[in-house]
Short mmCIF file of C-alpha atoms and ligand atoms in Angstrom, two decimals:
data_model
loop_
_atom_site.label_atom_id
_atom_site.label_comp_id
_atom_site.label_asym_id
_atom_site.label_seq_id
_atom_site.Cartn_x
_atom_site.Cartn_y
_atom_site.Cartn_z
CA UNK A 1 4.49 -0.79 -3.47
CA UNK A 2 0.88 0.44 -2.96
CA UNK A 3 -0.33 -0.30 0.96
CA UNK A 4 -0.39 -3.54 1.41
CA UNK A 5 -3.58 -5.32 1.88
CA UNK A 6 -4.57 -7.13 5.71
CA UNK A 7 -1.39 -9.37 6.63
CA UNK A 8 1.12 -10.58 4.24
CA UNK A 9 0.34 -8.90 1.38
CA UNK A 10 3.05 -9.22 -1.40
CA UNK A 11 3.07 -7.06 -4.90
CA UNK A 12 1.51 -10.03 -6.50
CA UNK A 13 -2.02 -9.69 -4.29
CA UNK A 14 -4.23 -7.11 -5.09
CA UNK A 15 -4.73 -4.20 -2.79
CA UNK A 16 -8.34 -3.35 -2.21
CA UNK A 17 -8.35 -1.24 1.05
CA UNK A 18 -4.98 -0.60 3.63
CA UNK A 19 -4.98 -2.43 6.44
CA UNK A 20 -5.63 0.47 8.73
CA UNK A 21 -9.15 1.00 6.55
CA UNK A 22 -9.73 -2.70 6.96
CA UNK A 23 -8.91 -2.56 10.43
CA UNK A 24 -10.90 0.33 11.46
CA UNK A 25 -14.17 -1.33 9.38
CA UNK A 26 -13.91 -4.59 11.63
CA UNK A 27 -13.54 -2.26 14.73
CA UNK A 28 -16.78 -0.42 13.74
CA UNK A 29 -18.97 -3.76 12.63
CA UNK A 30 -18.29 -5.14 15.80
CA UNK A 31 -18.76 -1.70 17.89
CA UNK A 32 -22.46 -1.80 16.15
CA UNK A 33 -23.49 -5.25 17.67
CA UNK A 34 -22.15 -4.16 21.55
CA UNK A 35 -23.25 -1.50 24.15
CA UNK A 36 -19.57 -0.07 23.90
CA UNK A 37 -18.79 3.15 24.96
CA UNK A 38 -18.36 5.73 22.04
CA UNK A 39 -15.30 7.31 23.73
CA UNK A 40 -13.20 4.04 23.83
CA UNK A 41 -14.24 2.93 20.18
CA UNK A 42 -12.91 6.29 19.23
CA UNK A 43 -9.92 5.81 21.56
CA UNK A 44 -9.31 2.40 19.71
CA UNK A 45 -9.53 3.71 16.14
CA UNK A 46 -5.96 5.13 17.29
CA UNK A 47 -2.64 3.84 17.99
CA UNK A 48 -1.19 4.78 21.56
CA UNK A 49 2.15 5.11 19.57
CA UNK A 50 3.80 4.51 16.34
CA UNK A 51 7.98 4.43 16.19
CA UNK A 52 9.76 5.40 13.10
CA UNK A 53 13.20 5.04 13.18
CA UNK A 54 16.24 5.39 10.66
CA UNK A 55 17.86 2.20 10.99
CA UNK A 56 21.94 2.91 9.19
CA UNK A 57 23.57 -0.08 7.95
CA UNK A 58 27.08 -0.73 6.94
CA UNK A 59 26.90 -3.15 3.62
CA UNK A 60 29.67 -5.81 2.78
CA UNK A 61 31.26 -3.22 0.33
CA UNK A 62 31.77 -0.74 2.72
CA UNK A 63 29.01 1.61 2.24
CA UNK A 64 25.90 3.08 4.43
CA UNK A 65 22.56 2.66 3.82
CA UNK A 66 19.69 3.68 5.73
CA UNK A 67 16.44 1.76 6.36
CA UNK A 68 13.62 3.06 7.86
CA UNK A 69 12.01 0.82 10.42
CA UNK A 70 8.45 1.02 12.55
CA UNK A 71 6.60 0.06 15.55
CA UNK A 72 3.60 0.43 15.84
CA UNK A 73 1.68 -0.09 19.11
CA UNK A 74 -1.86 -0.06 19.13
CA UNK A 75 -3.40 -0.67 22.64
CA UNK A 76 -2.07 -2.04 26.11
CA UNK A 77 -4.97 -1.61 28.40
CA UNK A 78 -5.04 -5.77 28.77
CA UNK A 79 -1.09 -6.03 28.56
CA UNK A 80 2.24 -5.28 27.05
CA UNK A 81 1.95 -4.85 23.10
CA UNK A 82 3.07 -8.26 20.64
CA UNK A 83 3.26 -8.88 17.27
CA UNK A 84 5.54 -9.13 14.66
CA UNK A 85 8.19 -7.76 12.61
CA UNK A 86 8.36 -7.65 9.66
CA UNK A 87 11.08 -7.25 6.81
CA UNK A 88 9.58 -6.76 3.60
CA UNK A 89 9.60 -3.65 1.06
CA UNK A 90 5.68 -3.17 1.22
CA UNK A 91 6.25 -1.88 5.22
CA UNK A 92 4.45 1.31 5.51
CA UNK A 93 3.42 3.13 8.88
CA UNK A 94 -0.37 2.37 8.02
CA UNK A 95 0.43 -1.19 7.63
CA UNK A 96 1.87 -1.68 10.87
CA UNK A 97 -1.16 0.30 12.25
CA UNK A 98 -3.40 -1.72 11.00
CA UNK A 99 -1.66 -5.15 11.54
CA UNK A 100 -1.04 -4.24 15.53
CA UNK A 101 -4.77 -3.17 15.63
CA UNK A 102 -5.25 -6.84 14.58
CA UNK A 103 -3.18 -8.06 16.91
CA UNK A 104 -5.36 -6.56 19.59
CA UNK A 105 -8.11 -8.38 18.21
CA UNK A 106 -6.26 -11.74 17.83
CA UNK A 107 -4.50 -11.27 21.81
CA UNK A 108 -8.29 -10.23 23.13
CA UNK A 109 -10.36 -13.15 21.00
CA UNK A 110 -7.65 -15.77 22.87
CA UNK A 111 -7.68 -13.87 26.32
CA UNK A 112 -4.06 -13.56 25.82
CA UNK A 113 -3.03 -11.00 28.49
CA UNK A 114 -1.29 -8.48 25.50
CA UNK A 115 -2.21 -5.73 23.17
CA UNK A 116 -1.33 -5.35 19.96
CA UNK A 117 1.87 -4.38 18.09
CA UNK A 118 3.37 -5.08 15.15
CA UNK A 119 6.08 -3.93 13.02
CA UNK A 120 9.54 -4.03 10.43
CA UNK A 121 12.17 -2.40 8.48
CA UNK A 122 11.27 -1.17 4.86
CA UNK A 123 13.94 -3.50 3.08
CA UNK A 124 13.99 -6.79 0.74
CA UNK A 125 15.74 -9.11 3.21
CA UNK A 126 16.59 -10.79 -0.34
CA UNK A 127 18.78 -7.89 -1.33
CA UNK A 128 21.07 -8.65 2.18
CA UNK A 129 23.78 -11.25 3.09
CA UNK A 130 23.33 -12.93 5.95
CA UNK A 131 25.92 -10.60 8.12
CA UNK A 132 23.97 -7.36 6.57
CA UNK A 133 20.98 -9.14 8.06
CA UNK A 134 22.58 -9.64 11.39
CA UNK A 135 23.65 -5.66 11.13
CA UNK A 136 20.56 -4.82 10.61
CA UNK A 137 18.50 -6.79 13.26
CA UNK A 138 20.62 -5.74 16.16
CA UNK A 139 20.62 -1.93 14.94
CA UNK A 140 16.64 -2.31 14.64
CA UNK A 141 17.19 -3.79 17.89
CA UNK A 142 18.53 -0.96 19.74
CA UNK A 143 17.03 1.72 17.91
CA UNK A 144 13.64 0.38 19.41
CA UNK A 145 15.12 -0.41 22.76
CA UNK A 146 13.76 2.18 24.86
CA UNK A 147 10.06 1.27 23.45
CA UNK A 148 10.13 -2.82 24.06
CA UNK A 149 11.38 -4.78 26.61
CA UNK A 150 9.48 -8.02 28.10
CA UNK A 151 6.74 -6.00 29.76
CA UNK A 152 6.21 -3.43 27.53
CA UNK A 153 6.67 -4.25 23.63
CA UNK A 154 7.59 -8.09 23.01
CA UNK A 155 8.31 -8.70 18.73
CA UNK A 156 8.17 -11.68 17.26
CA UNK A 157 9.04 -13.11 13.64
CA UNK A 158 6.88 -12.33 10.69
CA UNK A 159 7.81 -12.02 6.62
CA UNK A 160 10.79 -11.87 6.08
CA UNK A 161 12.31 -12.70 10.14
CA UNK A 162 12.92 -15.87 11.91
CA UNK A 163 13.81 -17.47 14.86
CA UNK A 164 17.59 -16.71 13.86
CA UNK A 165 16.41 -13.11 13.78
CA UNK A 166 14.74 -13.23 16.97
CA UNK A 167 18.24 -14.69 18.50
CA UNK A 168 19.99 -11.29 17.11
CA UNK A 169 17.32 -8.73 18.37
CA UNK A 170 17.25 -10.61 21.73
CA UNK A 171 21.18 -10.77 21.91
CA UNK A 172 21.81 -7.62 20.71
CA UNK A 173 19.05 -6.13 23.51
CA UNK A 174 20.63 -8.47 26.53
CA UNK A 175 24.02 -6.58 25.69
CA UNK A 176 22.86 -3.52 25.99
CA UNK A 177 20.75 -4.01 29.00
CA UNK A 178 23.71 -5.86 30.85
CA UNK A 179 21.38 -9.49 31.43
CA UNK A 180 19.73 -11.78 29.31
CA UNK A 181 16.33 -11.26 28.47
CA UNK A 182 14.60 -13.82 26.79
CA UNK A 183 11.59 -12.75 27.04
CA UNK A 184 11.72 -9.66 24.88
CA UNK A 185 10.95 -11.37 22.03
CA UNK A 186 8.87 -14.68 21.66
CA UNK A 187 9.35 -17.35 18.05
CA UNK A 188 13.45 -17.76 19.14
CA UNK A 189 14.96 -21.16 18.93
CA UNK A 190 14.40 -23.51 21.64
CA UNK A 191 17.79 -23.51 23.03
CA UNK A 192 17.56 -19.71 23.81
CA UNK A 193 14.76 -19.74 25.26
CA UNK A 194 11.85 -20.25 22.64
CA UNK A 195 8.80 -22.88 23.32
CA UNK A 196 8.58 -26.21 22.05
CA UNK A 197 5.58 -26.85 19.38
CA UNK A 198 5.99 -22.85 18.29
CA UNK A 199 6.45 -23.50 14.66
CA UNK A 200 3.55 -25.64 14.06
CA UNK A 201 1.06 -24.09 16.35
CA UNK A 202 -0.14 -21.91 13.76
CA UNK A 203 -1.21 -25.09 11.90
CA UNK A 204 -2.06 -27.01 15.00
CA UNK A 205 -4.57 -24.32 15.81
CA UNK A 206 -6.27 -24.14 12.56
CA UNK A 207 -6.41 -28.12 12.57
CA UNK A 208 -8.56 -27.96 16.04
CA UNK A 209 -10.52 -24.90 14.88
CA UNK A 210 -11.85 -26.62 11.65
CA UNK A 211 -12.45 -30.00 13.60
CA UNK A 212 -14.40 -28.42 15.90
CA UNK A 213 -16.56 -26.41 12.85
CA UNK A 214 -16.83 -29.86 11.27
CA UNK A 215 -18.54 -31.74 14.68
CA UNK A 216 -20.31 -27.94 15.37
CA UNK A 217 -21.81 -28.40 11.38
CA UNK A 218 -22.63 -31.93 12.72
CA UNK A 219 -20.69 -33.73 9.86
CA UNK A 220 -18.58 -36.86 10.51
CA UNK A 221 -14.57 -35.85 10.31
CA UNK A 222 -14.24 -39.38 8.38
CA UNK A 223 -16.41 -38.33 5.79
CA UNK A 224 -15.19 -35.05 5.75
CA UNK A 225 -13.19 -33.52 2.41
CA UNK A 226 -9.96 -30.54 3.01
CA UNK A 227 -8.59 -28.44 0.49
CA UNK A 228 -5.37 -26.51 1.92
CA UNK A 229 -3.72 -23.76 -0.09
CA UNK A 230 -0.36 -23.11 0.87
CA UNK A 231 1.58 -25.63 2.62
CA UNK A 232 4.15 -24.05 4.80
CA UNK A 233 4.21 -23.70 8.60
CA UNK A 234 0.64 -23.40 8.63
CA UNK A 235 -1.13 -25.28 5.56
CA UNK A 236 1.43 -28.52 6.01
CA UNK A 237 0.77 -28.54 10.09
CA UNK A 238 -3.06 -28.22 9.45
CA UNK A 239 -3.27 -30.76 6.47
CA UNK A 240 -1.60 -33.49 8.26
CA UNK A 241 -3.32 -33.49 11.73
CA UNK A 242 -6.41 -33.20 9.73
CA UNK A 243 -5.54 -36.27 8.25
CA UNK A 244 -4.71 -37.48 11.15
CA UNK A 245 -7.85 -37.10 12.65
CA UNK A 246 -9.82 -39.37 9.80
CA UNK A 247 -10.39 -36.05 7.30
CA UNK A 248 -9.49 -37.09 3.97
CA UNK A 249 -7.17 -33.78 2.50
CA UNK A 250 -7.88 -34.00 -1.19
CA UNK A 251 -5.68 -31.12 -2.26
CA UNK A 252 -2.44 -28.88 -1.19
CA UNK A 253 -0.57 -26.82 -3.26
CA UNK A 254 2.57 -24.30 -2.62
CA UNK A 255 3.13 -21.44 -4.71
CA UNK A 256 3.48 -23.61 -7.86
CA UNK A 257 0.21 -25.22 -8.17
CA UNK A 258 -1.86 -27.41 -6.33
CA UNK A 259 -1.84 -31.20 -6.52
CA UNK A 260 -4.94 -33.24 -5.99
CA UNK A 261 -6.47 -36.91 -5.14
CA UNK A 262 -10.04 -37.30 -4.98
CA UNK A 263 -9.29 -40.09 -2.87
CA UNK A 264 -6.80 -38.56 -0.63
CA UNK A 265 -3.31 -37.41 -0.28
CA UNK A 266 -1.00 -38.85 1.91
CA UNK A 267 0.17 -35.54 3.30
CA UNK A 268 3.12 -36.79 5.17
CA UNK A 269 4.68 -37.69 1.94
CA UNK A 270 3.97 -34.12 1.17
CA UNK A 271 7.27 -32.04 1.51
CA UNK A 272 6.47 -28.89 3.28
CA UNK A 273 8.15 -25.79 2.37
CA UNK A 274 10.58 -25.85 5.41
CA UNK A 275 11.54 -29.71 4.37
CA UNK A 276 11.69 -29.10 0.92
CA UNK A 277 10.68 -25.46 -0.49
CA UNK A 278 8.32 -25.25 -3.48
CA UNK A 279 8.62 -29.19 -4.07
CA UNK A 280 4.84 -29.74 -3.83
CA UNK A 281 4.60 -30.77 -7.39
CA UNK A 282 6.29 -33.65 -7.30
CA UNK A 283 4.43 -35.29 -5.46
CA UNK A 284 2.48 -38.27 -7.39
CA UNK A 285 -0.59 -36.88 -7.38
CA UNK A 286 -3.57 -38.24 -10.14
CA UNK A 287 -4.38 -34.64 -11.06
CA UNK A 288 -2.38 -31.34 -11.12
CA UNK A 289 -4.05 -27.73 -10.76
CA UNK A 290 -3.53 -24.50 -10.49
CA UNK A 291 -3.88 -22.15 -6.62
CA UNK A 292 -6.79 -20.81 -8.46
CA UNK A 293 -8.93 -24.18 -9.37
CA UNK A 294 -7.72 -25.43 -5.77
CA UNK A 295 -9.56 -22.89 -4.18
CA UNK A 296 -12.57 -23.75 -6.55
CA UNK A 297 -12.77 -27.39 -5.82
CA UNK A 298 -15.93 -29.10 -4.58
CA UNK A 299 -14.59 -30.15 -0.91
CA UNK A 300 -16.19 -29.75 2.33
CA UNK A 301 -13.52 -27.52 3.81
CA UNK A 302 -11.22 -25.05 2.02
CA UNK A 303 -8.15 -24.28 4.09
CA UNK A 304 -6.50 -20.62 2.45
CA UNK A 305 -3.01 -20.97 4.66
CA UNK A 306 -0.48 -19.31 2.24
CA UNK A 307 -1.23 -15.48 1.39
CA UNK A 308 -3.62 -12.63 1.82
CA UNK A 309 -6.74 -11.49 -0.33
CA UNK A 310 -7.01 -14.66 -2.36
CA UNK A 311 -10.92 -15.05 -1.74
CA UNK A 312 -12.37 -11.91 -3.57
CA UNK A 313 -15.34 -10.51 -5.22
CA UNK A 314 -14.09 -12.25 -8.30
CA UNK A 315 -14.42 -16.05 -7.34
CA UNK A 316 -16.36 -16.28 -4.17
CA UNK A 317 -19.06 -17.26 -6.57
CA UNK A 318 -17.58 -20.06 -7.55
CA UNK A 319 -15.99 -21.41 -4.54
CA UNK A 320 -17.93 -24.77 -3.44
CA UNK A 321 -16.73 -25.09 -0.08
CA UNK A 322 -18.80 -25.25 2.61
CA UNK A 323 -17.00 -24.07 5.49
CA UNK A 324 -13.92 -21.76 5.12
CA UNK A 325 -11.34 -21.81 8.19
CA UNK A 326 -8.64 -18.97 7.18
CA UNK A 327 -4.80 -20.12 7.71
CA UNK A 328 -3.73 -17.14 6.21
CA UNK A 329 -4.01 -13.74 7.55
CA UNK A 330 -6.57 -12.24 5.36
CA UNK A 331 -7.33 -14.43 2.31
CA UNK A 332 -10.61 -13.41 2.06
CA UNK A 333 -11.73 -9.80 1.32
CA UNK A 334 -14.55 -7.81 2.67
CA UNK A 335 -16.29 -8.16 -0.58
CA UNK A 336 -15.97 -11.66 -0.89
CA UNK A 337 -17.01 -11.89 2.85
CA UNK A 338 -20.08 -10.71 1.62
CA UNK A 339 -20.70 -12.65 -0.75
CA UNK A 340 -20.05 -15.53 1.61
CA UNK A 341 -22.76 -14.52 4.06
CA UNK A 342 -25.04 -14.04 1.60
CA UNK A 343 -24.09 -17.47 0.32
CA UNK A 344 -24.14 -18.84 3.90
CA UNK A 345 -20.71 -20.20 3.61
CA UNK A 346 -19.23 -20.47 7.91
CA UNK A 347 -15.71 -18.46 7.23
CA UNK A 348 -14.01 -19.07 10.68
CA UNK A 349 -11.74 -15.72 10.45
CA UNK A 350 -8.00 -16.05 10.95
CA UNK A 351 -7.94 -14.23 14.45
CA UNK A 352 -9.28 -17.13 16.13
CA UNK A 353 -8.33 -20.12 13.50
CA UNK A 354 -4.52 -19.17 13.10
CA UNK A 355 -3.90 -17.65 16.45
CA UNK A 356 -2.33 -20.66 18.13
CA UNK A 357 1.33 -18.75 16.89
CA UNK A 358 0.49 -15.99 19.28
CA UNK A 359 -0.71 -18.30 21.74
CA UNK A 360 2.50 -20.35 21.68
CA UNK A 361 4.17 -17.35 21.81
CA UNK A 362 2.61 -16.60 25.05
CA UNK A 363 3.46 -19.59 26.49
CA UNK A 364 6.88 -18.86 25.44
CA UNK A 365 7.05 -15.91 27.06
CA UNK A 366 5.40 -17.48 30.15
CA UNK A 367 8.83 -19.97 29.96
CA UNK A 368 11.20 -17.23 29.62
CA UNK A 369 9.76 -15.19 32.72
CA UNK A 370 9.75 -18.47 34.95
CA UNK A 371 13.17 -19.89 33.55
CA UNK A 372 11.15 -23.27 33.20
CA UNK A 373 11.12 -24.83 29.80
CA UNK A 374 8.08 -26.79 29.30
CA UNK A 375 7.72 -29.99 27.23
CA UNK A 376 6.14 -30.54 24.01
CA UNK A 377 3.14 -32.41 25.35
CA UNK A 378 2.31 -29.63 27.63
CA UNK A 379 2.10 -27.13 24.86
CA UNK A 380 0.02 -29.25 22.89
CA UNK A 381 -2.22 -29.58 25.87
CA UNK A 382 -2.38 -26.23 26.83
CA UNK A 383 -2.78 -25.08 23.09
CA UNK A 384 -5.91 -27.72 22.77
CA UNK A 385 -7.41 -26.11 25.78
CA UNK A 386 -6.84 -22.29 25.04
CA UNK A 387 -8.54 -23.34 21.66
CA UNK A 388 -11.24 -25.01 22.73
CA UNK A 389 -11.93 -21.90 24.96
CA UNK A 390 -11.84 -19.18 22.40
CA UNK A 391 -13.84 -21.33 20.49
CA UNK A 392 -16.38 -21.76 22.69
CA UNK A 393 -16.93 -18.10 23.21
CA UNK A 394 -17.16 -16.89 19.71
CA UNK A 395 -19.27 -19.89 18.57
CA UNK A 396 -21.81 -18.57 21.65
CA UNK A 397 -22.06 -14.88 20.51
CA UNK A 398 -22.73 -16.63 16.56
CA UNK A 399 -25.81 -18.35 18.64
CA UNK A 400 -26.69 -15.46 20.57
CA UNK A 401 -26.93 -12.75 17.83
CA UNK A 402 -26.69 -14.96 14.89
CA UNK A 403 -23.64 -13.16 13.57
CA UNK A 404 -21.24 -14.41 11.04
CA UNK A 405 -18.06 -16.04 12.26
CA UNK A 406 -15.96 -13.45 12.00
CA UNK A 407 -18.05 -10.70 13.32
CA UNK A 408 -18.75 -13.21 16.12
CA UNK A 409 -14.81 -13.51 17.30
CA UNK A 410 -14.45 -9.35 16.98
CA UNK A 411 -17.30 -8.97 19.53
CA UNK A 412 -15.80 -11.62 22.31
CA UNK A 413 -12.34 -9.26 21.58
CA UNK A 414 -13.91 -5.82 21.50
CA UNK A 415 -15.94 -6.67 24.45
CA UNK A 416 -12.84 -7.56 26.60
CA UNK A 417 -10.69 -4.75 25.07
CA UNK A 418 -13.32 -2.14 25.87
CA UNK A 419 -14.62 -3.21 29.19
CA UNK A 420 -10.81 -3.32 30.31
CA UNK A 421 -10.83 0.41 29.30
CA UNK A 422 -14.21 1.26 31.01
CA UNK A 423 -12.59 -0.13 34.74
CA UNK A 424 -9.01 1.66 34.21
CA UNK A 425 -10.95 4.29 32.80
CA UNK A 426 -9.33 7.85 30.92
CA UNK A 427 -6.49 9.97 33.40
CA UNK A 428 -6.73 12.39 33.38
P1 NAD B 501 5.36 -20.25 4.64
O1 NAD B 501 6.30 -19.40 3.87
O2 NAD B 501 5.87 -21.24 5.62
O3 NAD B 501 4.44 -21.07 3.61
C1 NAD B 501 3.68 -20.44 2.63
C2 NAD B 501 3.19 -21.49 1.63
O4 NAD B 501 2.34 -20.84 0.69
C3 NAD B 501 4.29 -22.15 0.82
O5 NAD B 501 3.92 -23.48 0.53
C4 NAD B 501 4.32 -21.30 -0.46
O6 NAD B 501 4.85 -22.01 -1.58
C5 NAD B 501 2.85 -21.02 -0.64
N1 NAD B 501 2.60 -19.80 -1.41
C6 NAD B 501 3.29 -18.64 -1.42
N2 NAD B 501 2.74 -17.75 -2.26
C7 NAD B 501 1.66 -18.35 -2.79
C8 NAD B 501 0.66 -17.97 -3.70
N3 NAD B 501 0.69 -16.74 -4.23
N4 NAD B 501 -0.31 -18.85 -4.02
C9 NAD B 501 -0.33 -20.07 -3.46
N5 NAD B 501 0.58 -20.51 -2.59
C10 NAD B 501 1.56 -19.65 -2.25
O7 NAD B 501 4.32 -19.21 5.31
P2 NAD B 501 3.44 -19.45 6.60
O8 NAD B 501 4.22 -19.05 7.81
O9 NAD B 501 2.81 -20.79 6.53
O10 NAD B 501 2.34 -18.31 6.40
C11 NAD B 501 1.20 -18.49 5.59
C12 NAD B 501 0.15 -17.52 6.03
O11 NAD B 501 -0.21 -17.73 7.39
C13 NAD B 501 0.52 -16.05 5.96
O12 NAD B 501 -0.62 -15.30 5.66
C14 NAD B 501 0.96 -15.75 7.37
O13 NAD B 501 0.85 -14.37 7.71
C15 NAD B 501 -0.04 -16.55 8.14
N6 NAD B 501 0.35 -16.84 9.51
C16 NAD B 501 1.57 -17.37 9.80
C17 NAD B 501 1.88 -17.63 11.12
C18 NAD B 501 3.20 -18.22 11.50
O14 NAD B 501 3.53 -18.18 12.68
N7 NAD B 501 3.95 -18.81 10.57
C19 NAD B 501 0.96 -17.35 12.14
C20 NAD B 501 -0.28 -16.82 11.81
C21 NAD B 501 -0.56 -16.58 10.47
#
């Protein structure tokens, strides 16, 4: 597979740029708004370190294969690198570049204290049993040992990894270090150490994000209409506390189509891909559609929270939103970004709408280093006010320079990235 595009790109979505090119374009657009110093933007179009390692598995059947697995590790100047792993056969070493450059972005636009890593094996997790899997993960796991740990490098799940996958890496890393360490890797299951709340905040975040865009556009949530492609762990969290809060969600879909109500679904009778995968369509909606009309609809908000590039050159025309708030990790393109401003279309970018996972995965990690577990409530709290912060800082830099949305949220994170580099400073 070519280079994938900004996040999850799969072989279906088209590939306009790598994510390292992407990357390196948002870095520069931002660096052209602030007083940065030249020497840490070109410090920052580089990774501090990127880990390849041959990961050798034996299969079921008694043979060896070898995988080859990254880590890339962008920048720790404001803390110790996070982000994800990934198993997927689009991995490539500019991918994982790119995607921990993002992180950066994403940690720095939430004041998370971290930099950015991220990071996977080159293999179709569809091709392995579960005990290959297993193999696998705790190989990966101490193969990158001497590069992570909980204040250094802390992974997380991404395509293709879960929470079960996090309790193998962090097992198979607690062996060899002779204690348990939770906290070298954050998205585990609650009883071993992962947060309460961690697989909706994703969706929780983007919910609060697009609330807030609605009252900051000065329209009335109640008579407010949501589109949400994609209804996993973050379209399905997102639709229904939208819905909760008075919004009336017109249209999901999952990857087989969309279905839609023009006078609202009722999104908790909406299986979710973890309750029931792909089972969207049977729901008894009025209307079925395709992804592609659902993205087209004339709604007030359009929610794309299931894969990358899906807003391009191609139908931003015709999109009649009028305020985007990205789920997914890069639906929309640079070209239909474009278009967008020119359109005057608010796209609230996905570092800053979708970054309550990494948030929750702070708080996580927050748990594991003080052996205290906290309770749901308290996420949700602390999750509402770490939003509502972020928020508040990009949404004054889009009144202060009258930038778009997106550019907005890269200048609060470039600013704090580079003025963390300008007091520690270059040694020698
Ligand atoms: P998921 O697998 O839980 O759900 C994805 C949903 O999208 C499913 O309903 C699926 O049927 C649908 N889908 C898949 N391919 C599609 C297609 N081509 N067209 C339309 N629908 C399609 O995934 P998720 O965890 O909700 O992730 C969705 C996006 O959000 C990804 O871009 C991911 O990187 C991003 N994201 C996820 C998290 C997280 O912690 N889960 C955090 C931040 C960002």
């Amino acid at each position: 597979m070519a280079s994938a595009a900004p996040s999850t790109a799969t072989d279906d979505e088209p590939t306009e740029e790598t994510a390292l090119e992407t990357a390196r374009r948002q870095l520069e657009r931002a660096a052209a708004h602030l007083n940065v110093d030249p020497g840490v933007i070109e410090r920052l179009r580089h990774p501090n370190q990127v880990h390849r390692v041959s990961v050798p598995l034996e299969r079921d059947d008694g043979s060896t294969a070898v995988y080859t697995g990254y880590r890339a590790q962008h920048d720790s100047v404001r803390g110790p690198y996070k982000g994800g792993l990934r198993f997927h056969p689009g991995v490539t070493e500019a991918e994982c570049i790119g995607l921990s450059m993002w992180m950066t972005w994403k940690c720095a636009v939430m004041d998370l204290p971290f930099g950015g890593g991220k990071g996977g094996i080159v293999v179709d997790p569809k091709d392995l049993s579960t005990d290959e899997k297993e193999r696998l993960t705790r190989r990966f796991a101490e193969e990158l040992r001497p590069f992570i740990g909980p204040t250094k490098d802390i992974p997380a799940p991404d395509m293709g990894t879960d929470a079960q996958t996090m309790a193998w890496f962090m097992d198979a890393y607690s062996m060899q270090e002779g204690e348990t360490t939770p906290g070298v890797v954050t998205g585990k299951p609650p009883v071993v150490g992962g947060s309460k709340g961690r697989d909706t905040a994703p969706g929780r975040s983007v919910a609060i994000i697009a609330r807030e865009a609605i009252d900051y556009l000065g329209w009335d949530i109640e008579d407010t209409t949501v589109a949400v492609q994609g209804f996993g762990s973050v379209g399905a969290p997102a639709a229904r506390l939208l819905d909760d809060e008075g919004a009336t969600v017109v249209a999901v879909s999952d990857v087989n189509g969309a279905i839609y109500d023009p006078d609202g679904l009722d999104t908790r009778d909406v299986p979710t891909h973890e309750e029931e995968p792909e089972a969207v369509m049977k729901y008894n909606a009025p209307r079925k559609l395709s992804n592609e009309e659902l993205l087209e609809l004339d709604v007030d908000v359009l929610i794309p929270a299931a894969v990358g590039n899906v807003l391009t050159a191609e139908n931003a025309r015709d999109v009649q939103a009028n305020l985007i708030v990205e789920g997914a990790n890069g639906p929309t393109t640079s070209a239909a970004g474009e278009i967008f401003e020119a359109r005057e279309i608010p796209v609230v970018p996905d570092i800053l709408a979708n970054a309550g996972g990494v948030t929750v995965s702070y708080f996580e990690w927050l748990q594991d280093l003080n052996h205290r577990s906290w309770s749901l409530e308290r996420v949700h709290d602390e999750l509402e006010t770490e939003m509502l912060r972020a928020w508040t800082a990009v949404r004054e830099r889009v009144e202060e320079h009258d930038v778009t949305w997106r550019d907005a949220a890269y200048m609060v994170a470039l600013e704090r990235v580079s003025e963390a580099h300008e007091h520690r400073g270059l040694w020698p």
